[in-house]
Amino acid sequence: MTSSELWSRATADRYDAEETEMSSAAVLGPTLAFLADLAGDGRALEFAIGTGRVGVPLRERGVPVVGIELSEHMAAVLRRKVDGDTLPVVIGDMASTVVPGGFTLVYLVYNTITNLLTQDEQVECFRNAARHLEPGGRFVIELGVPPLRFLPPGQVAVPFDVSERHIGFDTFDLVEQILVSHHLTRDGDDGRYRRDHSRHRYAWPAELDLMARIAGLELERRVADWDGAPFTQDSAKHISVWRKPT
């Protein structure tokens, strides 16, 4: 077991309903095209596959997909969508769990590497990706750039969503590189809000590049989104691709 916080049954059951935007064609279309192109004729392994937001439609595009997922509750939601022969899922952590066979693509989307709360575990995640990759295969991570530029001296919180039904903000421990995402979500129309929070270890692109080097991987490209926009100092996130040498 890693330091990742375990997703509960209640969280898993409402996850898809709360992530409708991330499951839209506008978001998934470029994501799936990017990943399918890198997978080519080979197999893809998704770390922290969750409820299958990306893995299920990628499999429907013809890419053989295998998943690793720590939460049995999240995997159970995925299993309602597709059977185990079509999309196998192994219950375990993404830093150490090994599945049989080689892959042309290992990918980790939607900031999920931050679920590993120590640098050592994040390094092991890179090593685990390299362990599964065939020579010439790629490891892909989608990750936000830490928004520390929004923190004036003395402030530790940054809002990321303020809407009618949801208020979200992150608080930062700048020494330990830990952020806590806080969510106040309005349930129904009675005025009550549900409060949730989750801990994450944020990492900079350069830090990830060093983790990749430790794992024997080489940076191939870094872009700002799945459409391939250039990554700049003002980019809010990055899609990074590391390659295992032949």
PDB file of C-alpha atoms in Angstrom:
ATOM      1  CA  MET A   1       0.000   0.000   0.000  1.00  0.00           C
ATOM      2  CA  THR A   2       1.305   3.439  -0.902  1.00  0.00           C
ATOM      3  CA  SER A   3       0.513   6.721   0.800  1.00  0.00           C
ATOM      4  CA  SER A   4      -2.311   7.357  -1.692  1.00  0.00           C
ATOM      5  CA  GLU A   5      -5.637   8.080  -0.042  1.00  0.00           C
ATOM      6  CA  LEU A   6      -8.156   5.358  -0.832  1.00  0.00           C
ATOM      7  CA  TRP A   7     -11.306   6.363  -2.702  1.00  0.00           C
ATOM      8  CA  SER A   8     -14.476   5.292  -0.891  1.00  0.00           C
ATOM      9  CA  ARG A   9     -17.591   3.648  -2.308  1.00  0.00           C
ATOM     10  CA  ALA A  10     -19.574   6.890  -2.003  1.00  0.00           C
ATOM     11  CA  THR A  11     -16.913   8.883  -3.831  1.00  0.00           C
ATOM     12  CA  ALA A  12     -16.619   6.259  -6.569  1.00  0.00           C
ATOM     13  CA  ASP A  13     -20.381   6.096  -7.096  1.00  0.00           C
ATOM     14  CA  ARG A  14     -20.674   9.848  -7.687  1.00  0.00           C
ATOM     15  CA  TYR A  15     -17.355  10.341  -9.497  1.00  0.00           C
ATOM     16  CA  ASP A  16     -18.659  10.116 -13.065  1.00  0.00           C
ATOM     17  CA  ALA A  17     -21.601  12.423 -12.371  1.00  0.00           C
ATOM     18  CA  GLU A  18     -19.250  15.067 -10.972  1.00  0.00           C
ATOM     19  CA  GLU A  19     -16.763  14.786 -13.859  1.00  0.00           C
ATOM     20  CA  THR A  20     -19.129  15.206 -16.818  1.00  0.00           C
ATOM     21  CA  GLU A  21     -17.025  18.013 -18.310  1.00  0.00           C
ATOM     22  CA  MET A  22     -13.881  15.885 -18.220  1.00  0.00           C
ATOM     23  CA  SER A  23     -15.841  13.074 -19.909  1.00  0.00           C
ATOM     24  CA  SER A  24     -17.151  15.292 -22.703  1.00  0.00           C
ATOM     25  CA  ALA A  25     -16.222  14.786 -26.346  1.00  0.00           C
ATOM     26  CA  ALA A  26     -14.406  18.127 -26.320  1.00  0.00           C
ATOM     27  CA  VAL A  27     -12.022  16.885 -23.640  1.00  0.00           C
ATOM     28  CA  LEU A  28     -11.820  13.186 -24.471  1.00  0.00           C
ATOM     29  CA  GLY A  29     -11.486  13.547 -28.250  1.00  0.00           C
ATOM     30  CA  PRO A  30      -7.986  15.097 -28.237  1.00  0.00           C
ATOM     31  CA  THR A  31      -6.939  12.927 -25.277  1.00  0.00           C
ATOM     32  CA  LEU A  32      -7.849   9.681 -26.999  1.00  0.00           C
ATOM     33  CA  ALA A  33      -6.307  10.736 -30.317  1.00  0.00           C
ATOM     34  CA  PHE A  34      -3.023  11.650 -28.571  1.00  0.00           C
ATOM     35  CA  LEU A  35      -2.830   8.368 -26.647  1.00  0.00           C
ATOM     36  CA  ALA A  36      -3.950   6.139 -29.522  1.00  0.00           C
ATOM     37  CA  ASP A  37      -1.282   7.614 -31.769  1.00  0.00           C
ATOM     38  CA  LEU A  38       1.433   6.819 -29.210  1.00  0.00           C
ATOM     39  CA  ALA A  39       0.112   3.317 -28.537  1.00  0.00           C
ATOM     40  CA  GLY A  40       0.212   2.454 -32.239  1.00  0.00           C
ATOM     41  CA  ASP A  41      -0.338  -1.271 -32.742  1.00  0.00           C
ATOM     42  CA  GLY A  42       0.710  -2.112 -29.183  1.00  0.00           C
ATOM     43  CA  ARG A  43      -0.946  -2.338 -25.791  1.00  0.00           C
ATOM     44  CA  ALA A  44      -1.583   0.516 -23.349  1.00  0.00           C
ATOM     45  CA  LEU A  45      -1.370   0.392 -19.553  1.00  0.00           C
ATOM     46  CA  GLU A  46      -3.247   3.014 -17.538  1.00  0.00           C
ATOM     47  CA  PHE A  47      -2.005   3.727 -14.026  1.00  0.00           C
ATOM     48  CA  ALA A  48      -4.881   4.649 -11.672  1.00  0.00           C
ATOM     49  CA  ILE A  49      -7.527   3.830 -14.276  1.00  0.00           C
ATOM     50  CA  GLY A  50     -10.341   4.774 -11.897  1.00  0.00           C
ATOM     51  CA  THR A  51     -13.832   4.402 -13.350  1.00  0.00           C
ATOM     52  CA  GLY A  52     -12.444   4.115 -16.884  1.00  0.00           C
ATOM     53  CA  ARG A  53     -13.097   7.676 -18.061  1.00  0.00           C
ATOM     54  CA  VAL A  54     -10.174   7.382 -20.510  1.00  0.00           C
ATOM     55  CA  GLY A  55      -9.429   3.658 -20.586  1.00  0.00           C
ATOM     56  CA  VAL A  56     -12.882   2.491 -21.678  1.00  0.00           C
ATOM     57  CA  PRO A  57     -13.234   4.774 -24.737  1.00  0.00           C
ATOM     58  CA  LEU A  58      -9.577   4.173 -25.644  1.00  0.00           C
ATOM     59  CA  ARG A  59     -10.339   0.442 -25.705  1.00  0.00           C
ATOM     60  CA  GLU A  60     -13.394   1.165 -27.855  1.00  0.00           C
ATOM     61  CA  ARG A  61     -11.035   2.832 -30.352  1.00  0.00           C
ATOM     62  CA  GLY A  62      -9.253  -0.491 -30.747  1.00  0.00           C
ATOM     63  CA  VAL A  63      -6.306  -0.005 -28.374  1.00  0.00           C
ATOM     64  CA  PRO A  64      -5.877  -2.996 -26.018  1.00  0.00           C
ATOM     65  CA  VAL A  65      -5.920  -1.440 -22.533  1.00  0.00           C
ATOM     66  CA  VAL A  66      -4.979  -2.870 -19.124  1.00  0.00           C
ATOM     67  CA  GLY A  67      -5.519  -0.916 -15.918  1.00  0.00           C
ATOM     68  CA  ILE A  68      -4.038  -0.706 -12.440  1.00  0.00           C
ATOM     69  CA  GLU A  69      -6.311   0.777  -9.768  1.00  0.00           C
ATOM     70  CA  LEU A  70      -5.863   1.059  -6.005  1.00  0.00           C
ATOM     71  CA  SER A  71      -9.536   1.537  -5.117  1.00  0.00           C
ATOM     72  CA  GLU A  72     -11.723  -1.544  -5.497  1.00  0.00           C
ATOM     73  CA  HIS A  73     -14.742   0.777  -5.415  1.00  0.00           C
ATOM     74  CA  MET A  74     -13.525   2.770  -8.429  1.00  0.00           C
ATOM     75  CA  ALA A  75     -12.739  -0.458 -10.282  1.00  0.00           C
ATOM     76  CA  ALA A  76     -16.236  -1.755  -9.508  1.00  0.00           C
ATOM     77  CA  VAL A  77     -17.759   1.265 -11.264  1.00  0.00           C
ATOM     78  CA  LEU A  78     -15.537   0.600 -14.290  1.00  0.00           C
ATOM     79  CA  ARG A  79     -16.611  -3.025 -14.297  1.00  0.00           C
ATOM     80  CA  ARG A  80     -20.231  -1.930 -14.818  1.00  0.00           C
ATOM     81  CA  LYS A  81     -19.115  -0.510 -18.170  1.00  0.00           C
ATOM     82  CA  VAL A  82     -16.894  -3.269 -19.551  1.00  0.00           C
ATOM     83  CA  ASP A  83     -16.035  -6.860 -18.663  1.00  0.00           C
ATOM     84  CA  GLY A  84     -12.705  -8.119 -17.424  1.00  0.00           C
ATOM     85  CA  ASP A  85     -11.809  -9.955 -20.626  1.00  0.00           C
ATOM     86  CA  THR A  86     -12.205  -6.779 -22.676  1.00  0.00           C
ATOM     87  CA  LEU A  87     -10.379  -4.506 -20.231  1.00  0.00           C
ATOM     88  CA  PRO A  88      -8.453  -6.280 -17.455  1.00  0.00           C
ATOM     89  CA  VAL A  89      -7.868  -4.332 -14.228  1.00  0.00           C
ATOM     90  CA  VAL A  90      -5.421  -5.304 -11.489  1.00  0.00           C
ATOM     91  CA  ILE A  91      -6.082  -3.989  -7.990  1.00  0.00           C
ATOM     92  CA  GLY A  92      -2.900  -2.444  -6.640  1.00  0.00           C
ATOM     93  CA  ASP A  93      -0.812   0.683  -6.425  1.00  0.00           C
ATOM     94  CA  MET A  94       0.794   2.289  -9.460  1.00  0.00           C
ATOM     95  CA  ALA A  95       4.226   2.527  -7.843  1.00  0.00           C
ATOM     96  CA  SER A  96       4.839  -1.201  -7.466  1.00  0.00           C
ATOM     97  CA  THR A  97       2.106  -3.362  -9.015  1.00  0.00           C
ATOM     98  CA  VAL A  98       3.295  -5.366 -12.008  1.00  0.00           C
ATOM     99  CA  VAL A  99       1.065  -6.821 -14.739  1.00  0.00           C
ATOM    100  CA  PRO A 100       2.169  -9.380 -17.346  1.00  0.00           C
ATOM    101  CA  GLY A 101       3.458  -8.476 -20.780  1.00  0.00           C
ATOM    102  CA  GLY A 102       4.986  -5.440 -22.450  1.00  0.00           C
ATOM    103  CA  PHE A 103       3.364  -2.169 -23.469  1.00  0.00           C
ATOM    104  CA  THR A 104       4.060   0.516 -26.054  1.00  0.00           C
ATOM    105  CA  LEU A 105       2.305   3.083 -23.852  1.00  0.00           C
ATOM    106  CA  VAL A 106       1.916   3.665 -20.133  1.00  0.00           C
ATOM    107  CA  TYR A 107      -0.129   6.713 -19.200  1.00  0.00           C
ATOM    108  CA  LEU A 108      -1.245   8.592 -16.106  1.00  0.00           C
ATOM    109  CA  VAL A 109      -3.794  11.384 -16.575  1.00  0.00           C
ATOM    110  CA  TYR A 110      -5.636  14.126 -14.697  1.00  0.00           C
ATOM    111  CA  ASN A 111      -2.969  14.948 -12.082  1.00  0.00           C
ATOM    112  CA  THR A 112      -3.107  11.450 -10.607  1.00  0.00           C
ATOM    113  CA  ILE A 113       0.621  11.089  -9.939  1.00  0.00           C
ATOM    114  CA  THR A 114       0.072  13.637  -7.157  1.00  0.00           C
ATOM    115  CA  ASN A 115      -1.918  10.975  -5.277  1.00  0.00           C
ATOM    116  CA  LEU A 116       1.492   9.541  -4.354  1.00  0.00           C
ATOM    117  CA  LEU A 117       2.397  11.715  -1.387  1.00  0.00           C
ATOM    118  CA  THR A 118       6.176  11.215  -1.277  1.00  0.00           C
ATOM    119  CA  GLN A 119       8.921  11.876  -3.789  1.00  0.00           C
ATOM    120  CA  ASP A 120      10.244   8.338  -3.362  1.00  0.00           C
ATOM    121  CA  GLU A 121       6.895   6.860  -4.380  1.00  0.00           C
ATOM    122  CA  GLN A 122       6.663   9.136  -7.400  1.00  0.00           C
ATOM    123  CA  VAL A 123      10.138   7.983  -8.456  1.00  0.00           C
ATOM    124  CA  GLU A 124       8.994   4.373  -8.069  1.00  0.00           C
ATOM    125  CA  CYS A 125       6.002   5.157 -10.264  1.00  0.00           C
ATOM    126  CA  PHE A 126       8.378   6.187 -13.049  1.00  0.00           C
ATOM    127  CA  ARG A 127      10.436   3.049 -12.500  1.00  0.00           C
ATOM    128  CA  ASN A 128       7.272   0.962 -12.657  1.00  0.00           C
ATOM    129  CA  ALA A 129       6.301   2.590 -15.932  1.00  0.00           C
ATOM    130  CA  ALA A 130       9.749   1.880 -17.368  1.00  0.00           C
ATOM    131  CA  ARG A 131       9.499  -1.725 -16.144  1.00  0.00           C
ATOM    132  CA  HIS A 132       6.364  -2.256 -18.238  1.00  0.00           C
ATOM    133  CA  LEU A 133       7.465  -0.422 -21.386  1.00  0.00           C
ATOM    134  CA  GLU A 134       8.867  -2.140 -24.413  1.00  0.00           C
ATOM    135  CA  PRO A 135      11.990  -0.504 -25.935  1.00  0.00           C
ATOM    136  CA  GLY A 136      10.834   2.649 -27.721  1.00  0.00           C
ATOM    137  CA  GLY A 137       7.625   2.794 -25.651  1.00  0.00           C
ATOM    138  CA  ARG A 138       6.357   5.984 -24.042  1.00  0.00           C
ATOM    139  CA  PHE A 139       5.237   7.111 -20.591  1.00  0.00           C
ATOM    140  CA  VAL A 140       2.717   9.976 -20.616  1.00  0.00           C
ATOM    141  CA  ILE A 141       1.673  12.168 -17.696  1.00  0.00           C
ATOM    142  CA  GLU A 142      -0.962  14.914 -17.612  1.00  0.00           C
ATOM    143  CA  LEU A 143      -0.270  17.256 -14.709  1.00  0.00           C
ATOM    144  CA  GLY A 144      -1.078  20.784 -13.642  1.00  0.00           C
ATOM    145  CA  VAL A 145       1.703  23.275 -13.045  1.00  0.00           C
ATOM    146  CA  PRO A 146       1.685  24.238  -9.336  1.00  0.00           C
ATOM    147  CA  PRO A 147      -0.099  27.638  -9.197  1.00  0.00           C
ATOM    148  CA  LEU A 148       2.294  29.152  -6.687  1.00  0.00           C
ATOM    149  CA  ARG A 149       2.540  32.375  -8.707  1.00  0.00           C
ATOM    150  CA  PHE A 150      -0.947  33.163  -7.366  1.00  0.00           C
ATOM    151  CA  LEU A 151       0.258  33.067  -3.766  1.00  0.00           C
ATOM    152  CA  PRO A 152       1.204  36.489  -2.361  1.00  0.00           C
ATOM    153  CA  PRO A 153       3.372  36.520   0.775  1.00  0.00           C
ATOM    154  CA  GLY A 154       1.476  35.117   3.727  1.00  0.00           C
ATOM    155  CA  GLN A 155      -1.298  33.460   1.704  1.00  0.00           C
ATOM    156  CA  VAL A 156      -1.616  29.680   1.526  1.00  0.00           C
ATOM    157  CA  ALA A 157      -4.877  29.207  -0.433  1.00  0.00           C
ATOM    158  CA  VAL A 158      -5.691  29.449  -4.159  1.00  0.00           C
ATOM    159  CA  PRO A 159      -9.292  29.086  -5.459  1.00  0.00           C
ATOM    160  CA  PHE A 160      -9.724  27.019  -8.619  1.00  0.00           C
ATOM    161  CA  ASP A 161     -13.512  26.945  -8.959  1.00  0.00           C
ATOM    162  CA  VAL A 162     -16.219  29.271  -7.661  1.00  0.00           C
ATOM    163  CA  SER A 163     -19.639  28.455  -9.080  1.00  0.00           C
ATOM    164  CA  GLU A 164     -23.264  28.096  -8.031  1.00  0.00           C
ATOM    165  CA  ARG A 165     -22.905  24.468  -6.981  1.00  0.00           C
ATOM    166  CA  HIS A 166     -19.221  24.126  -6.152  1.00  0.00           C
ATOM    167  CA  ILE A 167     -16.445  26.012  -4.393  1.00  0.00           C
ATOM    168  CA  GLY A 168     -12.962  24.589  -4.717  1.00  0.00           C
ATOM    169  CA  PHE A 169      -9.642  25.844  -3.389  1.00  0.00           C
ATOM    170  CA  ASP A 170      -6.186  24.426  -2.728  1.00  0.00           C
ATOM    171  CA  THR A 171      -4.064  25.071   0.358  1.00  0.00           C
ATOM    172  CA  PHE A 172      -0.299  24.604   0.194  1.00  0.00           C
ATOM    173  CA  ASP A 173       2.479  23.359   2.430  1.00  0.00           C
ATOM    174  CA  LEU A 174       5.420  24.846   0.560  1.00  0.00           C
ATOM    175  CA  VAL A 175       8.028  22.938   2.561  1.00  0.00           C
ATOM    176  CA  GLU A 176       6.643  19.442   2.002  1.00  0.00           C
ATOM    177  CA  GLN A 177       5.201  20.176  -1.478  1.00  0.00           C
ATOM    178  CA  ILE A 178       1.786  19.054  -0.297  1.00  0.00           C
ATOM    179  CA  LEU A 179      -1.445  20.635  -1.450  1.00  0.00           C
ATOM    180  CA  VAL A 180      -4.882  19.892  -0.064  1.00  0.00           C
ATOM    181  CA  SER A 181      -7.824  20.290  -2.433  1.00  0.00           C
ATOM    182  CA  HIS A 182     -10.954  21.433  -0.599  1.00  0.00           C
ATOM    183  CA  HIS A 183     -14.414  21.040  -2.126  1.00  0.00           C
ATOM    184  CA  LEU A 184     -17.749  22.439  -1.003  1.00  0.00           C
ATOM    185  CA  THR A 185     -20.378  20.868  -3.242  1.00  0.00           C
ATOM    186  CA  ARG A 186     -24.060  21.746  -3.111  1.00  0.00           C
ATOM    187  CA  ASP A 187     -26.212  18.615  -2.895  1.00  0.00           C
ATOM    188  CA  GLY A 188     -29.780  19.181  -4.049  1.00  0.00           C
ATOM    189  CA  ASP A 189     -31.681  22.440  -3.609  1.00  0.00           C
ATOM    190  CA  ASP A 190     -31.968  22.586   0.164  1.00  0.00           C
ATOM    191  CA  GLY A 191     -28.925  24.831   0.528  1.00  0.00           C
ATOM    192  CA  ARG A 192     -26.713  22.220   2.166  1.00  0.00           C
ATOM    193  CA  TYR A 193     -23.125  21.665   1.027  1.00  0.00           C
ATOM    194  CA  ARG A 194     -21.004  18.527   1.209  1.00  0.00           C
ATOM    195  CA  ARG A 195     -17.392  19.086   2.238  1.00  0.00           C
ATOM    196  CA  ASP A 196     -14.588  16.904   0.871  1.00  0.00           C
ATOM    197  CA  HIS A 197     -10.831  17.210   0.722  1.00  0.00           C
ATOM    198  CA  SER A 198      -7.882  15.253  -0.664  1.00  0.00           C
ATOM    199  CA  ARG A 199      -4.112  15.501  -0.246  1.00  0.00           C
ATOM    200  CA  HIS A 200      -1.621  15.602  -3.110  1.00  0.00           C
ATOM    201  CA  ARG A 201       2.116  16.012  -3.616  1.00  0.00           C
ATOM    202  CA  TYR A 202       2.724  18.530  -6.384  1.00  0.00           C
ATOM    203  CA  ALA A 203       5.819  18.345  -8.577  1.00  0.00           C
ATOM    204  CA  TRP A 204       7.411  20.607 -11.148  1.00  0.00           C
ATOM    205  CA  PRO A 205       8.115  19.533 -14.748  1.00  0.00           C
ATOM    206  CA  ALA A 206      11.864  19.617 -14.155  1.00  0.00           C
ATOM    207  CA  GLU A 207      11.461  17.382 -11.104  1.00  0.00           C
ATOM    208  CA  LEU A 208       9.524  14.858 -13.185  1.00  0.00           C
ATOM    209  CA  ASP A 209      12.270  14.932 -15.822  1.00  0.00           C
ATOM    210  CA  LEU A 210      14.792  13.958 -13.158  1.00  0.00           C
ATOM    211  CA  MET A 211      12.527  11.136 -11.992  1.00  0.00           C
ATOM    212  CA  ALA A 212      12.367   9.956 -15.597  1.00  0.00           C
ATOM    213  CA  ARG A 213      16.165  10.000 -15.894  1.00  0.00           C
ATOM    214  CA  ILE A 214      16.430   7.926 -12.715  1.00  0.00           C
ATOM    215  CA  ALA A 215      14.075   5.411 -14.332  1.00  0.00           C
ATOM    216  CA  GLY A 216      16.068   5.362 -17.582  1.00  0.00           C
ATOM    217  CA  LEU A 217      13.562   7.365 -19.635  1.00  0.00           C
ATOM    218  CA  GLU A 218      14.211  10.359 -21.899  1.00  0.00           C
ATOM    219  CA  LEU A 219      11.983  13.396 -22.385  1.00  0.00           C
ATOM    220  CA  GLU A 220      10.595  13.308 -25.924  1.00  0.00           C
ATOM    221  CA  ARG A 221       8.210  16.261 -25.835  1.00  0.00           C
ATOM    222  CA  ARG A 222       6.148  18.484 -23.549  1.00  0.00           C
ATOM    223  CA  VAL A 223       3.029  20.369 -24.637  1.00  0.00           C
ATOM    224  CA  ALA A 224       0.414  22.464 -22.858  1.00  0.00           C
ATOM    225  CA  ASP A 225      -2.629  20.349 -23.709  1.00  0.00           C
ATOM    226  CA  TRP A 226      -3.825  17.296 -25.611  1.00  0.00           C
ATOM    227  CA  ASP A 227      -4.168  19.389 -28.781  1.00  0.00           C
ATOM    228  CA  GLY A 228      -0.399  19.952 -28.733  1.00  0.00           C
ATOM    229  CA  ALA A 229      -0.272  23.686 -27.924  1.00  0.00           C
ATOM    230  CA  PRO A 230       3.247  24.883 -27.028  1.00  0.00           C
ATOM    231  CA  PHE A 231       4.188  24.667 -23.355  1.00  0.00           C
ATOM    232  CA  THR A 232       5.153  28.110 -22.014  1.00  0.00           C
ATOM    233  CA  GLN A 233       5.801  29.779 -18.672  1.00  0.00           C
ATOM    234  CA  ASP A 234       2.109  30.700 -18.556  1.00  0.00           C
ATOM    235  CA  SER A 235       0.763  27.178 -19.189  1.00  0.00           C
ATOM    236  CA  ALA A 236      -1.561  25.895 -16.463  1.00  0.00           C
ATOM    237  CA  LYS A 237      -0.705  22.249 -17.137  1.00  0.00           C
ATOM    238  CA  HIS A 238       1.488  20.039 -19.282  1.00  0.00           C
ATOM    239  CA  ILE A 239       1.331  16.764 -21.159  1.00  0.00           C
ATOM    240  CA  SER A 240       4.795  15.216 -20.974  1.00  0.00           C
ATOM    241  CA  VAL A 241       6.039  12.232 -22.964  1.00  0.00           C
ATOM    242  CA  TRP A 242       9.127  10.261 -21.971  1.00  0.00           C
ATOM    243  CA  ARG A 243      10.546   7.494 -24.138  1.00  0.00           C
ATOM    244  CA  LYS A 244      12.313   4.280 -23.191  1.00  0.00           C
ATOM    245  CA  PRO A 245      15.471   4.016 -25.309  1.00  0.00           C
ATOM    246  CA  THR A 246      15.726   1.174 -27.813  1.00  0.00           C
TER     247      THR A 246
END
